[in-house]
XYZ file of C-alpha atoms in Angstrom:
705
model
C 228.147 184.500 89.817
C 227.010 185.241 93.380
C 228.860 187.944 95.208
C 231.048 186.943 98.115
C 232.623 189.213 100.691
C 235.918 190.791 99.845
C 237.352 191.573 96.443
C 237.084 189.998 93.036
C 240.554 189.876 91.564
C 239.243 189.151 88.072
C 238.593 192.396 86.216
C 235.077 193.669 86.852
C 232.519 193.679 84.067
C 231.669 197.251 83.152
C 228.089 198.475 82.904
C 226.447 201.428 81.266
C 224.207 203.346 78.866
C 224.280 206.328 76.538
C 222.183 209.103 75.038
C 221.345 209.088 71.308
C 221.635 205.494 70.153
C 224.094 204.713 67.433
C 224.985 201.314 66.032
C 228.073 199.485 67.138
C 230.920 200.550 64.897
C 232.982 197.758 63.384
C 235.616 197.418 66.099
C 239.295 197.759 65.389
C 240.027 194.168 66.244
C 243.132 192.708 67.770
C 244.853 189.392 67.360
C 247.320 187.385 69.394
C 249.100 186.395 66.192
C 250.602 188.406 63.322
C 247.481 187.852 61.248
C 244.287 186.310 62.611
C 243.938 182.650 61.685
C 241.393 181.850 59.013
C 242.072 178.186 58.205
C 240.377 177.070 61.444
C 237.061 177.744 63.148
C 238.645 179.887 65.844
C 236.774 182.777 67.369
C 234.112 183.896 69.842
C 232.633 186.634 67.685
C 230.426 189.548 68.650
C 227.190 189.594 66.670
C 228.109 192.864 64.947
C 231.510 191.688 63.694
C 231.430 188.224 62.138
C 234.059 187.104 59.584
C 231.471 187.019 56.814
C 233.952 186.590 53.974
C 235.617 183.654 55.725
C 232.244 181.950 56.182
C 231.328 182.500 52.540
C 234.699 181.243 51.329
C 234.911 178.125 53.497
C 231.247 177.201 53.972
C 229.347 178.955 51.201
C 227.061 180.482 53.810
C 226.812 183.757 55.681
C 224.119 184.559 58.248
C 221.753 187.322 57.169
C 220.978 190.280 59.470
C 217.547 188.751 60.106
C 219.137 185.380 61.009
C 221.513 187.070 63.440
C 218.770 189.120 65.080
C 216.588 186.051 65.491
C 219.396 184.058 67.100
C 220.434 186.977 69.335
C 216.883 187.483 70.627
C 216.462 183.725 71.143
C 219.698 183.371 73.133
C 219.398 183.669 76.911
C 221.937 184.341 79.616
C 221.157 181.949 82.476
C 223.020 183.322 85.482
C 226.666 182.926 84.529
C 225.913 180.458 81.734
C 223.743 180.142 78.644
C 220.460 178.886 77.244
C 217.853 179.631 74.592
C 214.129 180.088 74.182
C 212.655 177.026 72.466
C 208.935 177.822 72.454
C 206.704 180.907 72.154
C 205.683 180.464 75.804
C 209.026 181.281 77.398
C 210.411 177.731 77.572
C 214.199 177.850 78.032
C 216.574 175.003 77.197
C 219.829 174.866 79.151
C 222.010 172.273 80.904
C 221.108 170.281 83.981
C 224.386 171.401 85.541
C 223.476 175.044 84.834
C 220.094 174.523 86.508
C 221.649 172.462 89.310
C 221.896 175.326 91.798
C 218.183 176.079 91.521
C 217.262 172.382 91.555
C 219.273 172.074 94.774
C 217.537 175.094 96.309
C 214.099 173.707 95.426
C 214.927 170.388 97.073
C 214.493 169.609 100.763
C 214.915 166.682 103.140
C 212.790 163.899 101.693
C 212.398 165.726 98.353
C 215.586 165.395 96.338
C 215.005 166.771 92.851
C 218.733 166.595 92.153
C 218.876 162.837 92.656
C 215.410 161.975 91.342
C 214.728 164.652 88.738
C 211.599 166.757 88.277
C 208.792 167.007 85.731
C 205.895 169.463 85.897
C 202.858 167.826 84.319
C 201.205 171.233 83.893
C 202.305 174.858 84.031
C 200.594 175.117 87.425
C 203.072 172.551 88.780
C 206.178 174.428 87.614
C 208.352 175.446 90.566
C 209.391 179.078 91.019
C 213.153 179.314 91.464
C 214.414 181.230 94.523
C 216.807 183.556 92.687
C 217.266 182.583 89.043
C 217.640 185.445 86.568
C 217.471 185.316 82.772
C 218.692 188.027 80.392
C 218.205 188.602 76.667
C 220.420 191.023 74.734
C 218.055 193.558 73.158
C 220.484 196.103 71.707
C 224.153 197.108 71.411
C 225.623 200.603 71.156
C 229.235 201.732 70.813
C 230.155 204.167 73.611
C 233.930 204.036 73.197
C 234.343 207.714 72.339
C 232.357 208.807 75.352
C 234.267 206.629 77.826
C 237.682 207.510 76.393
C 236.974 211.245 76.236
C 236.005 211.267 79.922
C 239.518 210.182 80.937
C 242.344 212.693 81.394
C 245.411 210.923 79.942
C 247.712 213.205 81.931
C 246.223 212.167 85.280
C 247.694 209.390 87.449
C 246.474 205.957 86.410
C 244.313 205.401 89.482
C 242.513 208.704 88.850
C 242.076 207.795 85.179
C 240.529 204.508 86.286
C 238.086 206.314 88.585
C 237.169 208.687 85.752
C 236.552 205.725 83.463
C 234.419 203.954 86.053
C 232.432 207.102 86.810
C 231.628 207.700 83.145
C 230.559 204.100 82.730
C 228.271 204.482 85.748
C 226.721 207.607 84.226
C 226.193 205.854 80.901
C 224.548 202.926 82.679
C 222.175 205.069 84.678
C 221.117 207.232 81.747
C 220.261 204.160 79.715
C 218.465 202.215 82.432
C 216.471 205.298 83.483
C 215.455 206.013 79.900
C 214.794 202.474 78.625
C 213.991 200.575 81.857
C 216.318 197.870 80.559
C 219.325 196.488 82.419
C 222.248 198.358 80.863
C 225.796 197.045 80.854
C 228.895 198.616 79.322
C 231.129 195.787 78.157
C 234.882 196.285 77.851
C 236.365 194.609 74.776
C 239.921 194.270 73.480
C 241.510 195.137 76.844
C 239.863 198.567 76.812
C 240.068 199.129 73.071
C 236.294 199.269 72.731
C 233.338 199.895 75.039
C 229.905 198.666 73.991
C 226.629 199.279 75.798
C 224.463 196.166 76.047
C 220.799 196.507 76.995
C 219.005 193.459 78.376
C 215.451 192.361 78.980
C 215.469 190.636 82.364
C 213.246 187.875 83.755
C 213.281 187.172 87.493
C 210.167 184.979 87.683
C 211.755 181.781 86.430
C 210.269 178.340 87.042
C 211.655 174.844 86.778
C 209.798 172.747 84.204
C 211.948 169.642 83.783
C 215.209 168.171 85.007
C 216.423 164.595 84.537
C 217.812 162.587 87.413
C 221.436 163.371 88.273
C 222.768 160.020 87.081
C 221.315 160.516 83.603
C 222.566 164.099 83.428
C 226.048 163.366 84.785
C 226.678 159.735 83.890
C 230.291 158.838 84.623
C 230.642 161.569 87.240
C 233.884 163.472 87.557
C 235.799 160.660 85.840
C 234.076 161.469 82.558
C 233.901 165.243 83.055
C 235.936 167.073 80.367
C 236.331 163.857 78.393
C 234.800 162.302 75.306
C 233.069 160.019 74.262
C 230.258 161.040 76.650
C 226.830 159.602 77.420
C 224.970 162.348 79.287
C 221.457 163.794 79.131
C 222.757 167.090 80.478
C 219.754 169.279 79.720
C 216.953 170.960 81.659
C 214.009 173.251 80.968
C 213.058 176.499 82.699
C 210.181 178.827 81.852
C 210.301 182.621 81.961
C 207.222 184.336 83.367
C 205.966 187.916 83.117
C 203.169 189.246 85.319
C 202.488 185.741 86.573
C 202.001 184.257 83.093
C 204.383 182.463 80.721
C 206.378 185.041 78.795
C 205.411 185.529 75.172
C 208.649 185.018 73.277
C 208.379 185.962 69.632
C 211.911 184.793 68.948
C 212.725 181.192 69.816
C 214.688 178.330 68.266
C 212.827 175.327 66.935
C 214.258 172.032 68.152
C 215.227 169.825 65.203
C 216.001 166.214 66.252
C 217.414 165.352 62.818
C 220.570 167.142 63.908
C 223.734 167.524 61.835
C 225.660 165.132 59.656
C 229.390 164.806 60.239
C 231.158 167.759 58.661
C 228.133 170.065 58.738
C 228.545 173.736 59.587
C 227.086 174.548 63.005
C 226.934 177.673 65.147
C 226.987 178.136 68.926
C 225.364 181.208 70.491
C 226.243 181.697 74.137
C 228.042 183.601 76.858
C 231.665 182.395 77.118
C 233.033 183.545 80.450
C 236.672 184.547 80.194
C 239.656 183.872 77.966
C 243.201 185.236 78.095
C 244.325 184.989 74.484
C 245.370 188.653 74.308
C 247.084 188.640 77.712
C 250.662 189.880 77.867
C 253.448 187.387 78.506
C 253.813 188.883 81.978
C 250.146 188.098 82.561
C 250.583 184.552 81.307
C 253.541 184.051 83.637
C 251.494 185.419 86.533
C 248.674 182.997 85.742
C 251.071 180.057 85.356
C 253.239 180.712 88.400
C 250.924 182.486 90.842
C 247.197 182.752 90.181
C 246.336 179.298 88.856
C 248.428 177.314 91.385
C 246.844 179.318 94.211
C 243.363 178.736 92.798
C 244.021 175.032 92.379
C 245.273 174.709 95.949
C 242.200 176.502 97.288
C 239.820 174.396 95.204
C 241.550 171.174 96.229
C 241.182 172.080 99.897
C 237.506 172.883 99.376
C 236.940 169.584 97.578
C 238.445 167.654 100.481
C 236.391 169.603 103.020
C 233.099 169.073 101.192
C 233.803 165.355 100.890
C 234.280 165.225 104.655
C 230.990 167.031 105.234
C 229.141 164.730 102.819
C 230.466 161.734 104.746
C 228.500 162.855 107.816
C 225.268 161.427 106.410
C 222.781 161.220 103.558
C 221.191 164.598 104.303
C 224.555 166.333 104.523
C 225.561 164.722 101.227
C 222.363 166.022 99.646
C 223.029 169.562 100.890
C 226.422 169.768 99.180
C 225.722 167.939 95.909
C 225.766 171.146 93.876
C 228.737 172.609 95.727
C 230.773 169.470 95.189
C 229.996 169.412 91.489
C 231.124 173.026 91.118
C 234.345 172.504 93.036
C 235.253 169.244 91.276
C 234.563 170.906 87.945
C 236.782 173.812 88.989
C 239.650 171.531 90.009
C 239.627 169.721 86.685
C 239.250 172.894 84.617
C 241.958 174.792 86.493
C 244.295 171.823 86.156
C 243.724 171.927 82.406
C 244.371 175.666 82.202
C 247.573 175.274 84.181
C 248.816 172.344 82.113
C 248.257 174.311 78.915
C 250.446 177.169 80.165
C 253.081 174.712 81.367
C 253.172 173.204 77.876
C 256.243 174.794 76.236
C 254.690 174.626 72.768
C 251.627 176.602 73.863
C 253.550 179.143 75.911
C 256.169 179.649 73.206
C 253.448 180.243 70.631
C 251.934 182.981 72.791
C 255.343 184.470 73.574
C 256.225 184.594 69.871
C 252.981 186.421 69.148
C 253.866 189.113 71.686
C 257.434 189.331 70.399
C 256.099 189.883 66.888
C 253.752 192.592 68.135
C 256.512 194.377 70.039
C 258.843 194.228 67.023
C 256.176 195.788 64.840
C 255.449 198.458 67.446
C 259.138 199.340 67.664
C 259.217 199.847 63.891
C 256.504 202.499 64.152
C 257.688 205.630 66.031
C 254.115 206.750 66.746
C 253.184 203.398 68.279
C 256.485 203.078 70.113
C 255.816 206.452 71.740
C 252.183 205.719 72.640
C 253.028 202.367 74.277
C 256.346 203.345 75.858
C 256.621 201.499 79.163
C 253.169 199.860 78.916
C 254.378 196.252 78.911
C 256.779 196.984 81.773
C 254.138 198.733 83.875
C 251.761 195.799 83.472
C 254.532 193.408 84.518
C 255.329 195.532 87.572
C 251.673 195.692 88.630
C 251.458 191.910 88.432
C 254.532 191.586 90.636
C 252.639 193.710 93.164
C 249.600 191.464 92.779
C 251.741 188.384 93.359
C 253.029 189.859 96.613
C 249.455 190.005 97.956
C 248.194 186.824 96.325
C 247.762 184.948 99.593
C 245.596 187.745 100.955
C 243.635 187.842 97.711
C 242.852 184.140 98.047
C 241.983 184.055 101.746
C 240.585 187.489 102.627
C 237.188 186.909 100.950
C 236.391 184.051 103.398
C 234.186 182.690 100.630
C 231.757 179.824 101.022
C 229.415 180.838 103.816
C 226.123 182.138 102.444
C 225.354 183.892 105.742
C 228.645 185.770 105.803
C 228.214 186.680 102.147
C 224.792 188.141 102.908
C 226.111 190.050 105.912
C 228.945 191.529 103.873
C 226.533 192.591 101.137
C 224.183 194.226 103.626
C 226.959 196.169 105.348
C 228.313 197.351 102.034
C 224.868 198.008 100.523
C 223.800 200.593 103.077
C 227.177 202.320 102.883
C 227.349 202.422 99.087
C 223.746 203.410 98.457
C 224.327 206.711 100.228
C 227.046 207.708 97.751
C 226.533 209.313 94.336
C 225.830 206.616 91.772
C 229.102 207.156 89.903
C 231.155 206.849 93.110
C 229.842 203.427 94.168
C 231.319 200.006 93.718
C 230.050 198.540 90.459
C 227.598 196.040 91.919
C 225.814 198.789 93.891
C 225.164 201.143 90.992
C 221.521 201.921 90.262
C 221.563 199.814 87.094
C 222.472 196.725 89.147
C 220.262 197.184 92.201
C 217.249 195.195 90.991
C 219.429 192.182 90.303
C 221.286 192.624 93.591
C 218.067 192.779 95.628
C 216.700 189.757 93.776
C 219.619 187.698 95.071
C 219.823 189.431 98.450
C 216.233 188.473 99.298
C 216.424 184.950 97.881
C 214.392 182.278 99.639
C 217.024 179.592 99.095
C 217.343 177.262 102.095
C 220.292 177.846 104.398
C 221.583 174.942 106.489
C 223.125 175.982 109.839
C 225.323 172.892 110.166
C 226.769 173.455 106.695
C 227.231 177.178 107.313
C 229.130 176.532 110.525
C 231.298 173.911 108.834
C 232.164 176.152 105.872
C 232.852 179.253 107.942
C 235.036 177.401 110.430
C 236.970 175.900 107.540
C 237.773 179.163 105.743
C 238.708 180.858 109.016
C 241.096 178.017 109.839
C 242.597 178.141 106.336
C 243.097 181.894 106.583
C 244.870 181.569 109.930
C 247.102 178.806 108.601
C 247.993 180.685 105.410
C 248.305 184.219 106.785
C 249.269 183.697 110.409
C 247.435 184.825 113.550
C 248.935 188.316 113.331
C 247.440 189.138 109.943
C 244.987 192.065 110.249
C 242.015 190.129 108.898
C 242.748 186.989 110.898
C 243.203 189.005 114.084
C 239.975 190.933 113.511
C 238.019 187.816 112.632
C 239.179 185.534 115.439
C 240.121 187.981 118.198
C 242.201 185.221 119.788
C 239.425 182.618 119.608
C 239.336 179.344 117.678
C 237.771 179.250 114.178
C 235.221 176.594 115.145
C 234.084 178.561 118.183
C 233.741 181.784 116.187
C 231.755 180.051 113.455
C 229.478 178.333 115.971
C 228.718 181.594 117.767
C 228.040 183.566 114.580
C 225.788 180.989 112.936
C 223.824 180.256 116.104
C 223.156 183.929 116.784
C 222.305 185.335 113.363
C 218.822 185.855 111.929
C 220.019 186.386 108.361
C 218.730 183.009 107.192
C 215.302 184.691 107.196
C 214.765 186.866 104.072
C 212.440 189.091 106.111
C 215.303 189.947 108.473
C 217.504 190.905 105.539
C 214.754 193.029 104.027
C 214.201 194.818 107.338
C 217.875 195.764 107.505
C 217.818 197.136 103.958
C 214.664 199.117 104.632
C 216.104 200.392 107.900
C 219.129 201.711 106.051
C 222.534 202.559 107.398
C 221.306 203.216 110.936
C 219.705 199.772 111.173
C 222.826 197.980 109.964
C 225.264 200.040 112.034
C 223.291 199.453 115.255
C 222.313 195.851 114.552
C 223.144 193.403 117.292
C 223.150 190.478 114.886
C 226.569 188.825 115.418
C 227.088 188.093 111.712
C 226.376 191.719 110.814
C 228.744 192.892 113.554
C 231.403 190.492 112.254
C 231.033 191.853 108.711
C 231.173 195.445 110.002
C 234.473 194.641 111.682
C 236.000 193.094 108.562
C 234.587 195.503 105.986
C 237.405 198.101 106.221
C 239.968 195.349 105.595
C 238.049 193.995 102.619
C 237.693 197.511 101.227
C 241.385 198.278 101.577
C 242.350 195.245 99.509
C 239.717 195.921 96.870
C 240.607 199.611 96.608
C 244.293 198.735 96.378
C 243.571 196.257 93.605
C 241.462 198.706 91.623
C 243.990 201.526 91.928
C 247.244 199.556 91.594
C 246.356 196.528 89.462
C 243.115 197.086 87.588
C 243.937 200.648 86.575
C 247.271 199.603 85.068
C 245.819 196.579 83.316
C 242.922 198.513 81.799
C 244.654 201.741 80.826
C 248.019 200.398 79.707
C 246.165 197.527 78.084
C 244.170 200.017 76.044
C 247.384 201.522 74.663
C 248.607 198.082 73.604
C 245.189 197.313 72.112
C 245.331 200.510 70.057
C 248.710 199.440 68.703
C 247.304 196.031 67.776
C 244.456 197.740 65.943
C 246.911 199.852 63.968
C 249.071 196.864 63.022
C 246.695 193.955 62.522
C 243.511 195.694 61.434
C 239.863 194.954 62.050
C 239.514 191.236 61.484
C 239.831 189.412 64.815
C 237.640 188.773 67.840
C 237.947 190.020 71.438
C 238.626 187.827 74.449
C 235.527 186.334 76.066
C 233.841 188.597 78.622
C 230.736 186.659 79.694
C 228.698 188.404 76.997
C 226.841 187.042 73.989
C 229.069 185.612 71.254
C 228.652 183.468 68.169
C 231.130 180.781 67.153
C 231.078 178.557 64.084
C 232.529 175.124 63.428
C 231.801 171.629 62.215
C 230.347 168.488 63.721
C 233.527 166.454 63.494
C 235.330 163.538 65.093
C 239.080 163.543 65.665
C 242.193 161.429 65.995
C 243.697 160.548 69.354
C 247.024 158.776 69.204
C 246.584 156.073 66.592
C 242.803 155.763 66.854
C 239.737 157.708 65.730
C 237.149 159.194 68.081
C 233.606 159.213 66.635
C 231.750 162.489 66.200
C 228.665 161.133 67.995
C 227.643 158.598 70.614
C 224.346 156.697 70.966
C 222.191 155.137 73.670
C 223.778 151.816 72.676
C 227.058 153.252 73.955
C 225.482 154.318 77.248
C 224.294 150.778 77.933
C 227.632 149.319 76.889
C 229.632 151.657 79.144
C 227.420 150.850 82.114
C 227.738 147.120 81.430
C 231.511 147.396 80.981
C 231.760 148.750 84.534
C 229.362 146.093 85.877
C 226.821 148.833 86.571
C 228.918 150.243 89.424
C 228.725 153.974 90.324
C 229.352 156.386 88.790
C 228.828 154.227 85.695
C 225.575 152.628 86.808
C 222.742 152.847 84.323
C 220.305 155.630 85.318
C 217.213 154.061 86.890
C 214.689 155.625 84.484
C 216.776 154.395 81.542
C 217.005 150.892 83.002
C 213.264 150.831 83.678
C 212.329 151.833 80.116
C 215.212 150.551 78.028
C 212.839 148.444 75.924
C 211.057 151.624 74.821
C 214.233 153.511 73.849
C 215.499 153.583 70.282
C 219.066 152.718 71.211
C 220.442 153.896 67.880
C 219.431 157.476 68.695
C 222.392 159.897 68.832
C 223.091 160.908 72.425
C 226.054 163.318 72.487
C 228.283 164.765 69.760
C 231.348 166.946 69.280
C 232.080 170.041 67.214
C 235.037 172.322 66.533
C 233.152 175.373 67.838
C 235.279 177.691 69.974
C 233.845 177.630 73.515
C 234.898 178.103 77.136
C 233.270 177.980 80.579
C 230.050 180.017 80.419
C 229.043 178.416 77.120
C 227.302 175.643 79.046
C 223.685 175.578 77.886
C 224.432 177.285 74.566
C 222.280 176.111 71.664
C 223.986 174.431 68.728
C 222.337 175.939 65.642
C 222.180 174.887 61.994
C 222.099 177.087 58.893
C 218.327 177.309 59.108
C 218.520 178.808 62.595
C 217.167 175.695 64.330
C 218.478 174.212 67.586
C 220.097 170.832 66.967
C 221.800 170.383 70.336
C 222.981 172.034 73.524
C 226.626 172.499 74.579
C 227.466 170.996 77.972
C 231.216 170.421 78.050
C 234.530 170.440 76.233
C 237.066 167.630 76.144
C 240.425 167.828 77.915
C 242.326 169.370 74.968
C 239.731 172.160 74.810
C 240.726 173.425 78.264
C 243.785 174.985 76.654
C 241.420 177.209 74.677
C 241.430 179.614 77.609
C 244.774 180.751 76.170
C 245.034 179.383 72.613
C 242.562 177.655 70.298
C 243.632 174.400 68.630
C 241.123 172.093 66.935
C 243.552 169.224 66.309
C 241.855 167.291 69.110
C 240.025 169.993 71.062
C 236.238 169.717 70.832
C 233.060 171.171 72.263
C 230.648 168.493 73.529
C 226.861 168.750 73.123
C 223.676 166.821 73.853
C 222.023 165.895 70.547
C 218.500 167.211 69.914
C 217.424 163.660 69.059
C 218.472 162.561 72.558
C 216.324 165.315 74.065
C 213.337 164.071 72.080
C 214.002 160.439 72.980
C 214.407 161.286 76.668
C 211.134 163.221 76.801
C 209.326 160.563 74.738
C 210.527 157.233 76.046
C 212.330 157.786 79.347
C 210.496 160.592 81.161
C 207.190 160.427 79.254
C 206.528 164.122 78.780
C 204.312 164.310 75.665
C 203.071 167.783 76.643
C 206.622 169.128 76.383
C 207.178 167.440 73.029
C 203.982 169.067 71.803
C 205.126 172.490 73.018
C 208.499 171.966 71.347
C 206.728 171.081 68.109
C 208.312 167.629 67.946
C 206.161 164.758 66.643
């Protein structure tokens, strides 16, 4: 996720590395219920801790160590989402909507790859993406003992948090210096376990293929998070090393035969964030404070972007990707909120905590170790609620130019500090990735920048009042539109060379810069820092350190047989290709191209249900009985987009691109009664490349006849 100025209220991912490698110990796993469920396919499992006995008992199959290693080294993190290698020449399969940001950045007036799609006929025609990054998880190492032993339990919580962060920074740096791999310490089980992940990183990433938007997103926002679906939501990147296609020993073979209904399937991907182990106080905070505020902000942004798009065709093109992201966010956040407002769901989660607390109280040792922990977390969240409006509006998010200015101001200040005293994103282990994005060549549109900046400034003034410290510093008595116009017109930060010159010039260059956007960010930086520092010392420290005590109690009570909440890191889920009941009817496990044509015809070919032009042009060549999309019971969440669906043989039989509406509740509680993951079928990928987009060279590379 790109950095924006201000704070990130979500807990920061923790990075790091360690000295002598040792394998990841089987974690003491926690559960949100008295005993982890085993009758369902619930779970986003780490690769070192799968429920092997459950798989053997229910499916008669358990992945071998070689199978798991092959899948792990074939799985790819694509920005904040997922993908997989599908050829020995670095070809990466992901979703169109995951690739959308890069497709947008590669487009220009008169060259709309989002609307029209893109196909490179040769490797020489593949387009280098401005700032795409791919990561492959190479190794995992348990560093829990080292992180925990670096913290003085008698110190105040904010000091303990700084000690924890400093040790993580040291672990990161040691590993990245020694291995030259990106090194990330991942926090699992609310601080119950710390695991060092080492990644191979690719920053030369090129677009190979993308379908037209209508084929990828047929039905638009109406059909988003629904099923049945009729989308070709896939795209192909290629990873390069030293100017040549990367040689990828591990890759998944695409198998168009796909699954039969009821077949066991796996999903390997990077689920972003779940809250299944959150305390009841945290759930109440999400339900009553955080999610409503997020939904309000997203709804405002959706309305604003629609107004900008209405200015003209070029303006609409500029914000296609932004609008998709915001509309997706509105629908997803609405689903999360509705799940917490559902008494049955909330009561289930509350009963799980009540059971845990009863069991803790029955154990004097656990009662002593967690004394006051639940109350302190609740109190910290009351503090967070009191500053929620600032947390929403202080970042002034949306303007790329302001985001760059804020990063530059903070970069030169942080880089002069010891590595273990910096903000996380400025630690040595993260600098290559940070610079890759900081010097991106993505196009920046002044009219859009001015519109977005004026909008967030006006929203901040309305929400916080003109006397708020940030509003006063930002506007200085002027109008938001005038401030935005002056800043955008005067800045040179749209030029990557200007940004690079400021970085190379260091603190002196940034502090003396006359660029108005840099000066604006310098003025606001102390206010942003105060809120972030407050959050880390008053909210994050309590959540992490008291949460660890509760996690330890869970471990002692429930044992080692559950999975951690999603953290944006590689996980494996298992499930079945399976339809479901809805009301009094049955929903089929798969759709076909016949269904696509029927749905378009049923809406008289009116947008957003109009038949994609390439499909209409070549419908006579398409085998309309080919499976198009399908559903599974695999446990997924946002971030799993682009994840390969894998069969027992370790072949790719589809790619996850969505979940249906009931699956949105999985952020808090899994239920496969009607909740389903939605995937593009491998047969649809073959049919699209064969009949619709005529890419025989890609079929040959994929090994598909």
